[in-house]
XYZ file of C-alpha atoms in Angstrom:
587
model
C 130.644 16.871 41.478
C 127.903 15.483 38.985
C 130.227 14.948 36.333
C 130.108 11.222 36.756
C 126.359 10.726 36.749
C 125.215 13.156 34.797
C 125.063 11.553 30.877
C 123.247 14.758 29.499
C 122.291 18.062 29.933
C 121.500 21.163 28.174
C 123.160 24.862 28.384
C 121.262 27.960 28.038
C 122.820 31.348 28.118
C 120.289 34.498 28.377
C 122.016 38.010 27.600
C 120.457 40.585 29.644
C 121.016 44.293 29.667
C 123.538 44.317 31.976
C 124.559 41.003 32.501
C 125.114 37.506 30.759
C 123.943 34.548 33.024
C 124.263 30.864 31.668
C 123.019 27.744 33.053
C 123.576 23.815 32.858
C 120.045 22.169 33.208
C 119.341 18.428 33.035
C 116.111 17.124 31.172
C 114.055 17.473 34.176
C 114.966 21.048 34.730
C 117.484 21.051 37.612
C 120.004 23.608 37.706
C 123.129 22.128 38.139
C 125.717 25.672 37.787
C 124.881 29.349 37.285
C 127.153 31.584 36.229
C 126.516 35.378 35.659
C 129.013 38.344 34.076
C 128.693 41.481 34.172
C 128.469 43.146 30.218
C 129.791 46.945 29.334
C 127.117 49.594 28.401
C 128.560 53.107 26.630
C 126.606 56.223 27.124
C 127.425 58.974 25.547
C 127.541 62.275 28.514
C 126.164 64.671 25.631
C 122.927 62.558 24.238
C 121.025 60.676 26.936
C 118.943 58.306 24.601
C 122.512 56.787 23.642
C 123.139 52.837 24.976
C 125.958 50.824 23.225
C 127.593 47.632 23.623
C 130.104 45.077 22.207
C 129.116 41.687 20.492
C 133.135 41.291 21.316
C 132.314 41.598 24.969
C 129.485 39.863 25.228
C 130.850 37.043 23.565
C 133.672 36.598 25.532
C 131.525 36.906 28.635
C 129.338 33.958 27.405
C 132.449 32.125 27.288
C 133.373 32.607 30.872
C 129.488 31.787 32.094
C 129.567 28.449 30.599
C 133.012 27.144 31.194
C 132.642 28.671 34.959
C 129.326 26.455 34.777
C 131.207 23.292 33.649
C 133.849 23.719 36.490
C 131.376 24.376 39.549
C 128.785 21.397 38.158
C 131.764 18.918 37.091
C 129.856 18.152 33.938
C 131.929 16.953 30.930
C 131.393 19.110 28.077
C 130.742 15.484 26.456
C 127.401 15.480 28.301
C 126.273 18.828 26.915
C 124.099 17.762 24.183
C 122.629 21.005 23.348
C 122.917 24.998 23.741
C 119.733 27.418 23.119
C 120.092 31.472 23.399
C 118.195 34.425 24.164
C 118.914 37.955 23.979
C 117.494 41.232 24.498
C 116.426 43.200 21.026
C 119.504 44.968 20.436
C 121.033 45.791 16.742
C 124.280 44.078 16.218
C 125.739 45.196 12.980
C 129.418 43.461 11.487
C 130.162 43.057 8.166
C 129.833 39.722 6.013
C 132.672 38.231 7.592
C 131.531 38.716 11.255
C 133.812 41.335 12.134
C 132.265 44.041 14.532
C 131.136 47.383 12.966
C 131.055 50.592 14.829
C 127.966 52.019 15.607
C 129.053 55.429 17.613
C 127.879 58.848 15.915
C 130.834 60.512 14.582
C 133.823 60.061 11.878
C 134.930 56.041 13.182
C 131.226 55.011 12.450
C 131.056 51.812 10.083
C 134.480 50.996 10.794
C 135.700 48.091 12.281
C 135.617 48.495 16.603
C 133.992 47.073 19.602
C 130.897 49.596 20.018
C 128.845 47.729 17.567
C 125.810 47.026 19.550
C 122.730 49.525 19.573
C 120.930 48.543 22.853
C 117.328 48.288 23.051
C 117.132 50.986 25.221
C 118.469 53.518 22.603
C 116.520 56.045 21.723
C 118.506 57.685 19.009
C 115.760 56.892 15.844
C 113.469 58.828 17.294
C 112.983 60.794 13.967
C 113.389 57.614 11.812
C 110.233 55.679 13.617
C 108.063 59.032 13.123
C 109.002 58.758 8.997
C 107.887 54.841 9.521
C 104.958 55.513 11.304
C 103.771 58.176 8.803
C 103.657 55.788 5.679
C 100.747 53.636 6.210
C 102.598 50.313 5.558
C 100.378 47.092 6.572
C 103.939 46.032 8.305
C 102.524 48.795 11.397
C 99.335 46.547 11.777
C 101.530 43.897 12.754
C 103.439 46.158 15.502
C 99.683 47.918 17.003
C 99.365 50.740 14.708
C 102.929 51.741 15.862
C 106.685 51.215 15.457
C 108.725 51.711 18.402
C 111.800 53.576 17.931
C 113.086 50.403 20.065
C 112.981 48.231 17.124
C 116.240 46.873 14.748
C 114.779 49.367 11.167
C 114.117 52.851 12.677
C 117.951 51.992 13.817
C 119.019 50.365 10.319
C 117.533 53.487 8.547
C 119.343 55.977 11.365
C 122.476 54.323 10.411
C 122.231 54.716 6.625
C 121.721 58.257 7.619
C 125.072 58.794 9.562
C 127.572 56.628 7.824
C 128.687 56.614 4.102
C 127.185 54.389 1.479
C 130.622 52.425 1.182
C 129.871 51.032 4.610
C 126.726 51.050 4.876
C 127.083 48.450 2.213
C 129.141 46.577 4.218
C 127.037 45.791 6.988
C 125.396 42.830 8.518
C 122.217 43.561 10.859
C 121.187 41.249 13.521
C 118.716 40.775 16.107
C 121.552 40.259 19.078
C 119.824 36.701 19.522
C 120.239 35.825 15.777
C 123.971 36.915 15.982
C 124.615 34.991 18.908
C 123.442 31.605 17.398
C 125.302 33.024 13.888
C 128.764 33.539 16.208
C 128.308 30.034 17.660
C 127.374 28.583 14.366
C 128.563 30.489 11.393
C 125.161 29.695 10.159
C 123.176 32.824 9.035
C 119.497 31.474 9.635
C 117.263 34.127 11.492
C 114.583 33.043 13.656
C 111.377 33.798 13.284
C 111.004 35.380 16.968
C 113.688 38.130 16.047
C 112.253 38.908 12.316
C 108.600 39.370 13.290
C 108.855 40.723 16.563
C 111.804 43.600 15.634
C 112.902 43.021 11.782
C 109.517 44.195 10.336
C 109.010 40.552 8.732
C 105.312 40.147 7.909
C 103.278 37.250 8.856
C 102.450 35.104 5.938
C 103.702 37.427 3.314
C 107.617 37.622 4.425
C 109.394 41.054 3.432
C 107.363 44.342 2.399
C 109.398 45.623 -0.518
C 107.652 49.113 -1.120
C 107.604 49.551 2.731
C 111.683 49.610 2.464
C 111.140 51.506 -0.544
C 109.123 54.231 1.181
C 111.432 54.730 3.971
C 114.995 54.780 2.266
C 115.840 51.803 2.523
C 115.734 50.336 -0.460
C 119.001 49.113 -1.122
C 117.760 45.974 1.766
C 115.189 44.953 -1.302
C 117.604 45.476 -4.113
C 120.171 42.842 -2.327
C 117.487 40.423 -1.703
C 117.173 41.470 2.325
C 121.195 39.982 2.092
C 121.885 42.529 5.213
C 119.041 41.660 7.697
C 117.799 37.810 6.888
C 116.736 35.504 4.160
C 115.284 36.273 1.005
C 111.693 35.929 0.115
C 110.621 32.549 0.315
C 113.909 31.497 2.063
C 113.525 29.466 5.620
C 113.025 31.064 8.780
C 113.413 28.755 11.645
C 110.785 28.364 14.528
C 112.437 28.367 17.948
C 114.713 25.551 18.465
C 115.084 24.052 15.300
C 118.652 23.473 14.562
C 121.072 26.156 13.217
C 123.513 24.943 10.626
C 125.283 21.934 11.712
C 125.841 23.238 15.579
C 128.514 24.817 16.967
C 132.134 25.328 14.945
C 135.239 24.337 15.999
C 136.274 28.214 17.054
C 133.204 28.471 19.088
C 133.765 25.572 20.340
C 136.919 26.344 21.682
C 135.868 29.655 23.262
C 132.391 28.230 24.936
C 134.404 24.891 26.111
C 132.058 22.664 24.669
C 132.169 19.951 21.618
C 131.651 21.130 17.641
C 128.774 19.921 16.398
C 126.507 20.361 19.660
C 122.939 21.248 18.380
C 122.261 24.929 18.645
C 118.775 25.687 18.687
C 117.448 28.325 17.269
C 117.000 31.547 19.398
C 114.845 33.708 20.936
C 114.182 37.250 22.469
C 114.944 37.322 26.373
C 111.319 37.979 26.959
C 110.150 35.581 25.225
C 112.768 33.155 26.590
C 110.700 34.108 30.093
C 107.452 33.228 28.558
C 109.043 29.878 27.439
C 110.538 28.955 31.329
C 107.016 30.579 33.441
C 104.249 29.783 31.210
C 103.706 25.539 31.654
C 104.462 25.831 35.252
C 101.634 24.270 37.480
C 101.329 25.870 41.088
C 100.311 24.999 44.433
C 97.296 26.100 46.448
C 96.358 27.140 49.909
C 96.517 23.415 50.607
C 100.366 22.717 49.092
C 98.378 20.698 46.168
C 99.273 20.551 42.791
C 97.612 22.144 39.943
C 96.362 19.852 37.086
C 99.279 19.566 34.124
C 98.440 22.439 31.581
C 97.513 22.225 28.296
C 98.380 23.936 25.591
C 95.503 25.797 25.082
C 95.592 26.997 28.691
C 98.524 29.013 27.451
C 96.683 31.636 25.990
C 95.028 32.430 29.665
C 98.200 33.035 30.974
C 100.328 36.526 30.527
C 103.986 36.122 30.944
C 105.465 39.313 32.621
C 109.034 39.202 32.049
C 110.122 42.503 34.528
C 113.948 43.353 34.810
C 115.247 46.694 33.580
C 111.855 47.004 31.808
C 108.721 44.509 31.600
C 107.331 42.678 28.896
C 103.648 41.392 28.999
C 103.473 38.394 26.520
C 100.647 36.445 25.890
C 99.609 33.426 23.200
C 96.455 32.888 21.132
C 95.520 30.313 18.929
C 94.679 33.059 16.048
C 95.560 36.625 15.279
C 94.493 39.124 17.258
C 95.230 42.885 16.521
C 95.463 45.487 19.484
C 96.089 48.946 19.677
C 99.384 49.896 20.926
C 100.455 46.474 21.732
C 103.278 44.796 19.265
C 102.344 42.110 17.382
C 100.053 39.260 16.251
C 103.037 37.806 15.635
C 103.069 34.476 13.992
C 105.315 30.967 14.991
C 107.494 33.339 17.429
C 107.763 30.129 20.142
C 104.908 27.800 18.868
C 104.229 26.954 15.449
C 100.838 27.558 14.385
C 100.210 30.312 17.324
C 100.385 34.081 17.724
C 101.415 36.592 20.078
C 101.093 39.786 21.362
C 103.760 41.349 23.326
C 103.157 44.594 25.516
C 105.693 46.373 27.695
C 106.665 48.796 29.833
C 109.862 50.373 29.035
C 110.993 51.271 32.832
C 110.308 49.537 35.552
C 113.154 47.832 37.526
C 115.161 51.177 35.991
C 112.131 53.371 37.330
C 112.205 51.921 40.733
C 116.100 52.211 40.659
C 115.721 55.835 39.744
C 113.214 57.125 42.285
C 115.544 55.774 45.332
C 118.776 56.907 43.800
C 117.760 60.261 42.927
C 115.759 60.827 46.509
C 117.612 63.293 49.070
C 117.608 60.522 51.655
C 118.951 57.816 49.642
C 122.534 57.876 51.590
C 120.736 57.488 54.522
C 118.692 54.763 53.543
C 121.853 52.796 52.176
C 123.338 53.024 55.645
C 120.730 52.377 57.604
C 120.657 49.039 55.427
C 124.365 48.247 56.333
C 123.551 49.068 59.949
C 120.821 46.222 59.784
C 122.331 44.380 57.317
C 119.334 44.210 55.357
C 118.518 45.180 52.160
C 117.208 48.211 51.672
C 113.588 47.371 50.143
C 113.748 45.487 53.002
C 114.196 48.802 55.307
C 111.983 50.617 53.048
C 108.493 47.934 53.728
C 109.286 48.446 57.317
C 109.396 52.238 57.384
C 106.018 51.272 55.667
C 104.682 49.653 57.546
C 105.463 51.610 61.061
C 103.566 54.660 59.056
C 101.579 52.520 58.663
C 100.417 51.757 61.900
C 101.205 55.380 63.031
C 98.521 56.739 61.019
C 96.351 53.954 61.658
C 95.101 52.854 58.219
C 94.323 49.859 56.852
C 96.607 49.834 53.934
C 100.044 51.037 52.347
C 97.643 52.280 49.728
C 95.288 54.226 51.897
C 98.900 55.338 53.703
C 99.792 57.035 49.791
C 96.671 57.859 48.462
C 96.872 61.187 48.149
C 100.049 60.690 46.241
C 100.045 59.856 42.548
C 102.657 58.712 40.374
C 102.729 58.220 36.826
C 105.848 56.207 35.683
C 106.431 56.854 32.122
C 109.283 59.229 32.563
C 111.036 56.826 29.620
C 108.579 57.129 27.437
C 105.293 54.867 27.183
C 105.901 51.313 24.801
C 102.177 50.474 25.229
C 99.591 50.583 25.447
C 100.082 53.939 24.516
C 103.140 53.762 22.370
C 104.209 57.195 22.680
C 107.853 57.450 23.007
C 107.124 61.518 24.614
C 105.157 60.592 27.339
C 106.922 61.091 30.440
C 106.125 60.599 33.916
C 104.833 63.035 36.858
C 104.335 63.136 40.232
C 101.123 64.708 42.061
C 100.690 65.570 46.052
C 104.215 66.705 46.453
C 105.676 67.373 50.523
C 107.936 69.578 51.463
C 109.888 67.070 52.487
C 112.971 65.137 51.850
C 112.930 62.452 54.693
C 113.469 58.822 54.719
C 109.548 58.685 55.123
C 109.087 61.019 52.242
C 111.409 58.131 50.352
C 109.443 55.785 51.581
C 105.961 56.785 50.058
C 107.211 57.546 46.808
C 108.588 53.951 46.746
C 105.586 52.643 47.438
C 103.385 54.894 44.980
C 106.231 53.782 42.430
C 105.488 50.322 42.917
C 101.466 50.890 42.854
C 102.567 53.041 39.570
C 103.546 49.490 37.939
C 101.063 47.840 38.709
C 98.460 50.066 37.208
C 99.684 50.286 34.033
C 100.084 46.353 33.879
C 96.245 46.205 34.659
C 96.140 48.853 31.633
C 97.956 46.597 29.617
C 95.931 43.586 30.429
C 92.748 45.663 30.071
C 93.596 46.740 26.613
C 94.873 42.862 26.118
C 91.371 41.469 26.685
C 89.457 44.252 25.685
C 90.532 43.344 22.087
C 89.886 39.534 22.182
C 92.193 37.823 24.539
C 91.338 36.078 27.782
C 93.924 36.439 30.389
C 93.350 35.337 33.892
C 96.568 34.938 35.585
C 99.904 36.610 35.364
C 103.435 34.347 35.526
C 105.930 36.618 36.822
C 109.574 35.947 35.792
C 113.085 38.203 36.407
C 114.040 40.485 39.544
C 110.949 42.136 40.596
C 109.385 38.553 41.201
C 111.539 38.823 44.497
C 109.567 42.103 45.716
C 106.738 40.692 47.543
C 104.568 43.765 47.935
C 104.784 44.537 44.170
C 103.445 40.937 43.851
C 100.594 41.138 45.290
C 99.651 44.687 44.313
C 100.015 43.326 41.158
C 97.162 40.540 42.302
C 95.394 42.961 43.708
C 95.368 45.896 41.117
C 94.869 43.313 38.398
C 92.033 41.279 40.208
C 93.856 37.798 39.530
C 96.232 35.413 40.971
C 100.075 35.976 39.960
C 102.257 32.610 40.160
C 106.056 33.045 40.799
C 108.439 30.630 39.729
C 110.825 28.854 41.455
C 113.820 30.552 40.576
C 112.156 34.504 39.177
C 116.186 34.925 38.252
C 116.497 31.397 36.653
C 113.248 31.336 34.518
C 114.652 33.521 31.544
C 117.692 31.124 31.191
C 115.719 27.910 31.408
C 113.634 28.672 28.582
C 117.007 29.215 26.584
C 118.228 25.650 27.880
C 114.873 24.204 26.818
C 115.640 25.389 22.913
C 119.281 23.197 23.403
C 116.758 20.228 24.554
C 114.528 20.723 21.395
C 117.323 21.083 18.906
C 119.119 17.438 20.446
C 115.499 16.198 19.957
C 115.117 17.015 16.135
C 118.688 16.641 15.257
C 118.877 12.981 16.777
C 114.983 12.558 15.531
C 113.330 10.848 12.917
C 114.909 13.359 10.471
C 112.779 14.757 7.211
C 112.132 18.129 5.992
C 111.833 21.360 7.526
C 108.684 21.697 7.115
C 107.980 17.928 8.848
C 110.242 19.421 11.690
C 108.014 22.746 12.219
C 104.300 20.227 12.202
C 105.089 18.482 15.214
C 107.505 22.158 16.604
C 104.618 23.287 18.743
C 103.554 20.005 20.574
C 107.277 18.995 21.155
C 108.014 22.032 22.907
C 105.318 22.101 25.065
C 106.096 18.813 25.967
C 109.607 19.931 27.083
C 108.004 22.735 28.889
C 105.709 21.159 30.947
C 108.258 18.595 31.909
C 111.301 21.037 33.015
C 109.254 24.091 34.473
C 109.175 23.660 37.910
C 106.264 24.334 39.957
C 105.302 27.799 40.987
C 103.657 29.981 44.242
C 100.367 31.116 44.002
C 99.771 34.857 44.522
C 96.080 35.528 45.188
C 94.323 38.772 45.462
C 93.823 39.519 48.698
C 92.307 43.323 48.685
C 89.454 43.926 51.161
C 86.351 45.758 49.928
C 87.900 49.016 51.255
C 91.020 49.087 49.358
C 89.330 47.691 46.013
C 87.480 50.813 46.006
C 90.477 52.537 46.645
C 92.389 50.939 44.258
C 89.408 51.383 41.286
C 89.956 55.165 42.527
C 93.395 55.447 41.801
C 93.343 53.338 38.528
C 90.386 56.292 37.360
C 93.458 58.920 38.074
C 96.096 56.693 36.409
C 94.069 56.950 33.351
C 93.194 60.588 33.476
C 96.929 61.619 33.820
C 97.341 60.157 30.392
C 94.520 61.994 28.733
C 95.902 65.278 30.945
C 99.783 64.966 29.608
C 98.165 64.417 25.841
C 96.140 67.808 26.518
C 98.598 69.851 28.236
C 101.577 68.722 25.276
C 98.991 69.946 22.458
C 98.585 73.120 24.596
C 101.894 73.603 24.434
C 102.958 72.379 20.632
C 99.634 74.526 19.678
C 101.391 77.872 21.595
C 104.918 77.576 20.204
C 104.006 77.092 16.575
């Protein structure tokens, strides 16, 4: 038990898409307790691009986390001085007293009921994000030329569209990270991660009235943005700042902790993962140190925040406007910086997919209970005795002639083509474990190239990247590591904990939001000048160090690999021709 020693600490809760994990860290970033719970997901069997879920749940979820966290750690909740959140980019809609609004297609939509939750993964405004993206608006410069269907107003404009006006009126809509620090709080401050990155809030010049106007929604202007966020001119807080005066006595109650602990403004879960990887030194060949980054150094480093999906985030001192890639975004994390945010809307899923879906996936699952190992696990050795069989150098020499392209949910950059969808060339007739085998690997390869596409549209526009800092799941898989080295041409640095990461950058927004509240004090705007260089501070002090991935490719697979990345490339421009083939024949 640390409950005795331990006179503070800091609670950060990151809600995933399946799952809500909270952790107690102290100030030098030591986990003390994990806890993760499992969240519900709705589909609906008739429309695949339908994902739902329940503030309700989640809520009561994050409750669980944290006091399981207080038990295992012994920590008072008297030493808890402060609580940060992230979130994926899901719409949570209630009405103005909090209460849950359903979201569901059909006659209960905006009543009051649990389904109130439109995940990111929904692809139901598929029609609403083509009317955006035909009007011009400067608010698409600020998302690469292109508004994903994934954001919160192609979803705000499909539900004025299926429910009445009388509640549509009625409604609330959040950023699920803004409504989680609004349920802990009561306070309705947005951040200004959530309302630039998904809300369609404009750098500099706040709301875009005759955008709303162009696209139906102009009732949002008329009410003075009441629904989604402050009026013009009206604060948005930087990450961490406080939110109202911390938590209330209800949430209190159901989190286990004191009212009145700081709550610090919150942030999207990728972002959260760019927060808890990006200030992380590493050690070398020789187990020594790295120097202590600066801030500046930040903007060489690309966050890839891979779970269900990836997100490729990356910082620059000044705007910087790319194709197909979300963002500049302005103050997201730091104030006074911008970001750019690609992503890759399957990848943990993908991989998932491709071994569920296989013939010889029963077999592989046994043969991994046999062993008791895990099955990616069984899966690199089958590899690797190919391998050998067929005596090549490589696993990608063993695949070459087999090419995957992985889009098969649609493409969120750099692309941003919500139609694309994925293919797979140099079929066998074959449905083996071996067969499995391959197409795992060429899945994994798959990723890979289209993060070096990613980066290569990233610098081609102005950045600088030179190293990627992996956080979530797939930082386990060690061959997707260093393909992603080697595919990209630079080193990749792991964290400590690739599950832990996400959540510590949420505990680090608790830290920052103790820090001003107990601080000298003064305005806002006092608060958000010294924002940027405070939070590095706390970055650099609780990320622990990382491992160094190097690229490791001999000259034989490099050529290979430049080979392969040529085909990637061409598949795109092939799908675009064939799907204009097609369109132009069935007009």
């Amino acid at each position: 038990m640390t409950g005795s020693t331990t006179k503070s600490c800091y609670v950060g809760v990151d809600v995933g898409t399946g799952s809500v994990r909270a952790s107690i860290v102290t100030k030098s970033g030591k986990v003390l307790a994990s806890s993760t719970q499992e969240t519900k997901t709705w589909r609906d069997p008739h429309d695949h691009r339908v994902f739902e879920q329940s503030t309700t749940d989640i809520w009561s979820r994050i409750g669980v986390a944290i006091k399981d966290c207080l038990s295992a750690s012994g920590v008072e909740p008297s030493a808890v001085k402060g609580l940060g959140f992230d979130a994926t980019c899901s719409l949570a809609v209630t009405d103005f007293e909090g209460e849950p609004v359903i979201v569901t297609k059909g006659e209960e939509i905006g009543g009051h009921g649990e389904r109130n939750t439109i995940l990111w993964a929904d692809h139901r405004a598929e029609e609403e994000a083509e009317l955006i993206n035909r009007t011009g608006s400067v608010v698409l410069d600020y998302v690469g030329g292109k508004m994903s269907l994934e954001m919160e107003v192609p979803k705000v404009l499909w539900l004025k569209k299926h429910m009445s006006p009388e509640h549509f009126h009625k409604c609330q809509f959040f950023d699920l990270p803004d409504f989680l620090t609004y349920q802990a709080t009561r306070d309705s401050s947005r951040s200004t991660c959530s309302l630039t990155c998904k809300c369609s809030y404009v750098a500099n010049s706040g709301w875009q009235k005759e955008f709303f106007e162009q696209i139906g929604l102009e009732e949002l202007s008329e009410r003075e943005y009441a629904q989604m966020g402050p009026k013009d001119g009206e604060e948005v807080l930087i990450a961490g700042m406080p939110v109202g005066e911390g938590l209330s006595k209800k949430a209190a109650e159901e989190l286990g902790l004191r009212p009145g602990t700081p709550v610090g403004s919150a942030i999207i879960d990728a972002y959260a993962g760019w927060l808890g990887t990006i200030a992380a030194r590493f050690a070398d060949d020789k187990q020594e140190l790295s120097e202590v980054p600066t801030i500046e150094e930040s903007g060489h480093r690309l966050a890839a925040v891979a779970g269900t999906s990836t997100c490729h985030i990356v910082q620059s001192p000044s705007d910087i406007f790319v194709n197909g890639v979300w963002g500049p975004y302005k103050d997201p994390i730091l104030s006074g910086w911008w970001m750019n945010e690609g992503g890759q809307s399957s990848t943990g899923q993908l991989i998932d997919f491709i071994l569920t879906t296989h013939p010889a996936y029963p077999e592989l699952v046994e043969l991994g209970k046999k062993n008791q190992k895990p099955i990616h696990t069984v899966l690199e050795e089958r590899l690797e005795k190919l391998r050998t069989e067929s005596a090549v150098e490589t696993l990608t020499e063993l695949t070459k002639d087999l090419h995957l392209y992985p889009d098969l949910h649609g493409n969120r950059s750099p692309i941003a083509d919500p139609r694309m969808r994925g293919s797979i060339v140099g079929l066998e007739l074959s449905n083996s474990l071996n067969d499995l085998a391959k197409k795992y690997h060429a899945t994994l390869l798959a990723i890979a190239l289209q993060t070096r596409h990613i980066i290569d549209t990233l610098n081609g526009a102005g950045h600088h990247i030179s190293a990627i800092y992996m956080s979530g799941g797939q930082a386990k898989n060690a061959g997707l590591m260093q393909l992603f080295a080697d595919v990209c041409g630079m080193p990749v640095v792991l964290p400590r904990d690739s599950g832990g990461a996400v959540v510590l950058g949420a505990a680090m927004l608790g830290r920052l939001a103790v820090e001003f509240a107990q601080g000298e004090g003064g305005s806002r705007g006092k608060l958000k000048e010294g924002q940027a260089e405070r939070l590095w501070g706390i970055m650099v002090e609780m990320t622990p160090p990382g491992t160094l991935v190097s690229p490791k490719a001999s000259p034989r697979e490099k050529k290979l690999l430049e080979a392969k990345y040529k085909i990637f490339l061409e598949s795109i421009e092939i799908q675009k021709r064939w799907r204009k083939e097609i369109e132009d024949a069935t007009k």
